[in-house]
CSV table of C-alpha atoms in Angstrom, one decimal:
chain,number,residue,atom,x,y,z
A,1,ASP,CA,102.0,92.2,111.0
A,2,ALA,CA,99.9,93.5,108.2
A,3,ALA,CA,102.7,93.0,105.7
A,4,TRP,CA,103.1,89.5,104.3
A,5,PRO,CA,106.8,89.9,103.5
A,6,MET,CA,107.6,90.7,107.2
A,7,THR,CA,105.7,87.7,108.5
A,8,LEU,CA,107.4,85.5,105.9
A,9,ARG,CA,110.8,86.6,107.0
A,10,LEU,CA,109.9,85.8,110.6
A,11,ARG,CA,108.6,82.4,109.7
A,12,GLN,CA,111.8,81.7,107.8
A,13,ARG,CA,113.6,82.3,111.1
A,14,GLY,CA,111.4,79.7,112.8
A,15,LEU,CA,109.2,82.2,114.6
A,16,ALA,CA,105.4,82.2,114.8
A,17,ALA,CA,104.0,85.1,112.8
A,18,VAL,CA,100.5,86.1,111.7
A,19,THR,CA,99.6,88.4,108.8
A,20,GLY,CA,96.5,90.4,109.7
A,21,ASP,CA,94.8,93.3,111.4
A,22,ALA,CA,96.4,93.8,114.8
A,23,ALA,CA,93.0,94.7,116.3
A,24,ARG,CA,91.4,91.5,115.2
A,25,LEU,CA,93.9,88.7,115.4
A,26,PRO,CA,92.3,85.4,114.5
A,27,LEU,CA,94.0,83.5,117.4
A,28,ALA,CA,92.8,81.5,120.3
A,29,GLN,CA,92.7,82.9,123.9
A,30,ASN,CA,95.5,81.8,126.3
A,31,ALA,CA,97.6,80.6,123.4
A,32,PHE,CA,100.9,82.5,124.0
A,33,SER,CA,103.3,83.3,126.7
A,34,LEU,CA,104.6,86.3,124.9
A,35,VAL,CA,103.1,88.7,122.3
A,36,THR,CA,105.5,91.3,120.8
A,37,SER,CA,105.1,94.3,118.7
A,38,SER,CA,107.8,96.6,117.3
A,39,MET,CA,107.0,100.0,115.8
A,40,ALA,CA,103.5,99.2,114.8
A,41,LEU,CA,101.0,100.5,117.4
A,42,GLN,CA,101.6,104.2,116.3
A,43,TRP,CA,99.7,103.4,113.1
A,44,LEU,CA,96.6,102.3,114.9
A,45,ASP,CA,93.8,104.7,116.0
A,46,HIS,CA,93.1,102.8,119.2
A,47,ALA,CA,96.4,101.4,120.4
A,48,TRP,CA,95.3,100.8,124.0
A,49,GLU,CA,92.3,98.8,123.0
A,50,VAL,CA,94.6,96.7,120.7
A,51,LEU,CA,96.9,96.0,123.6
A,52,GLN,CA,94.0,95.0,125.7
A,53,ASP,CA,92.8,92.6,123.1
A,54,TRP,CA,96.3,91.1,122.9
A,55,ARG,CA,96.1,90.3,126.6
A,56,ARG,CA,93.4,87.8,125.9
A,57,LEU,CA,95.9,85.8,123.8
A,58,LEU,CA,98.2,85.3,126.8
A,59,CYS,CA,98.5,82.3,129.0
A,60,PRO,CA,98.5,83.0,132.7
A,61,GLY,CA,101.7,84.9,133.6
A,62,GLY,CA,102.2,85.9,129.9
A,63,LYS,CA,103.5,89.3,128.8
A,64,VAL,CA,102.8,91.8,126.0
A,65,VAL,CA,106.0,93.7,125.0
A,66,ALA,CA,105.4,96.5,122.6
A,67,VAL,CA,107.9,99.2,121.4
A,68,PHE,CA,106.4,102.2,119.6
A,69,PRO,CA,107.0,105.9,119.3
A,70,VAL,CA,104.9,108.1,121.7
A,71,ASP,CA,104.0,111.7,122.0
A,72,GLY,CA,107.0,113.9,121.7
A,73,THR,CA,108.7,111.8,119.0
A,74,LEU,CA,110.2,113.7,116.1
A,75,GLN,CA,109.5,117.1,117.5
A,76,GLU,CA,112.4,118.4,115.4
A,77,TRP,CA,110.7,117.2,112.2
A,78,ARG,CA,107.4,118.7,113.3
A,79,ARG,CA,109.0,122.1,113.9
A,80,CYS,CA,110.8,121.9,110.6
A,81,LEU,CA,107.5,121.3,108.8
A,82,GLU,CA,105.7,124.0,110.6
A,83,GLU,CA,108.6,126.5,110.0
A,84,HIS,CA,107.9,126.0,106.3
A,85,ALA,CA,104.1,126.5,106.7
A,86,PHE,CA,103.2,122.8,106.5
A,87,GLN,CA,101.1,121.5,109.3
A,88,ALA,CA,102.4,118.2,110.6
A,89,ALA,CA,99.5,115.8,110.7
A,90,PHE,CA,101.2,112.8,112.4
A,91,ARG,CA,100.5,112.0,116.0
A,92,PHE,CA,101.7,109.4,118.4
A,93,PRO,CA,100.0,107.8,121.4
A,94,ASN,CA,100.3,109.6,124.7
A,95,PRO,CA,101.4,107.1,127.4
A,96,GLY,CA,100.2,109.5,130.1
A,97,GLU,CA,96.7,108.4,129.2
A,98,TRP,CA,97.6,104.9,130.1
A,99,THR,CA,98.8,105.6,133.7
A,100,GLY,CA,97.8,102.7,136.0
A,101,LYS,CA,97.0,100.4,133.2
A,102,GLY,CA,100.2,98.4,133.1
A,103,ARG,CA,103.9,98.8,133.4
A,104,ILE,CA,105.1,101.4,131.0
A,105,GLU,CA,108.8,102.3,130.4
A,106,GLU,CA,109.9,105.1,128.2
A,107,LYS,CA,113.3,105.5,126.5
A,108,VAL,CA,114.5,108.6,124.7
A,109,ILE,CA,116.9,108.1,121.8
A,110,THR,CA,118.5,110.9,119.9
A,111,MET,CA,119.7,110.2,116.4
A,112,ASP,CA,122.2,112.4,114.4
A,113,TYR,CA,121.7,112.4,110.7
A,114,PRO,CA,124.2,114.0,108.2
A,115,SER,CA,121.3,115.9,106.6
A,116,LEU,CA,117.6,116.3,106.6
A,117,ARG,CA,117.4,114.2,103.4
A,118,HIS,CA,119.2,111.3,105.2
A,119,PHE,CA,116.6,111.5,108.0
A,120,TRP,CA,113.6,111.4,105.8
A,121,LEU,CA,115.0,108.7,103.5
A,122,GLU,CA,115.5,106.5,106.6
A,123,LEU,CA,112.0,107.4,107.8
A,124,LYS,CA,110.6,106.5,104.5
A,125,ALA,CA,112.4,103.1,104.6
A,126,THR,CA,110.3,102.3,107.8
A,127,GLY,CA,107.1,102.7,105.9
A,128,ALA,CA,106.3,106.1,107.3
A,129,HIS,CA,105.9,107.4,103.7
A,130,ALA,CA,102.7,105.6,103.1
A,131,PRO,CA,99.8,108.1,103.3
A,132,ASN,CA,96.8,107.4,105.5
A,133,GLN,CA,93.8,109.3,106.9
A,134,GLN,CA,95.9,110.5,109.9
A,135,ALA,CA,98.8,111.9,107.8
A,136,PRO,CA,98.6,112.2,104.1
A,137,ALA,CA,101.9,112.0,102.1
A,138,LEU,CA,104.0,115.1,101.9
A,139,PRO,CA,104.3,116.5,98.4
A,140,ALA,CA,107.5,115.5,96.7
A,141,PRO,CA,108.3,119.1,95.5
A,142,PHE,CA,107.9,120.3,99.1
A,143,LEU,CA,110.4,117.6,100.3
A,144,ARG,CA,112.9,118.5,97.6
A,145,GLN,CA,112.6,122.1,98.5
A,146,LEU,CA,113.3,121.3,102.2
A,147,ALA,CA,116.3,119.1,101.2
A,148,ARG,CA,117.8,122.0,99.2
A,149,GLN,CA,117.2,124.5,102.0
A,150,HIS,CA,118.8,122.2,104.6
A,151,LYS,CA,121.5,120.8,102.4
A,152,ASP,CA,124.8,120.0,104.2
A,153,ARG,CA,123.3,120.8,107.6
A,154,PRO,CA,123.1,118.0,110.1
A,155,PHE,CA,119.6,117.0,111.4
A,156,VAL,CA,118.8,115.7,114.9
A,157,ALA,CA,115.7,113.6,115.5
A,158,THR,CA,114.5,112.5,118.9
A,159,TYR,CA,112.5,109.3,119.4
A,160,ARG,CA,110.5,108.7,122.5
A,161,LEU,CA,109.7,105.0,122.7
């Protein structure tokens, strides 16, 4: 993980964890039987290449298990932004591009939120609020306006993982 506090929490639980760049892990080849990643690959420009690099870390018979959102995730949020003349800049990997490159399983999860505000506060808590080159931060006045317009209306978000 790139976040020191997250790897510290894992170490406190007795798990091996490395703080660093996922694309350049300073680890030896054939060192692990399992490499896991949860909700991280969507932040990387070259997710497939990172997964390939992680394979070098595996002992014979080892596995990489990664969970991350893929294309089609948060379409409701994208439509909401576009309805208010704000172009959604976020994108997620397209697993169709990886056909034949390993076993890929997809799961669709639909979440019901009491309001749009509840949705984006939860999204913010995941770290999705941090601006990057791919998706700059949404202006706070814009978010407040959306919250007022959608006040007391439930919001549904679909996650494709």
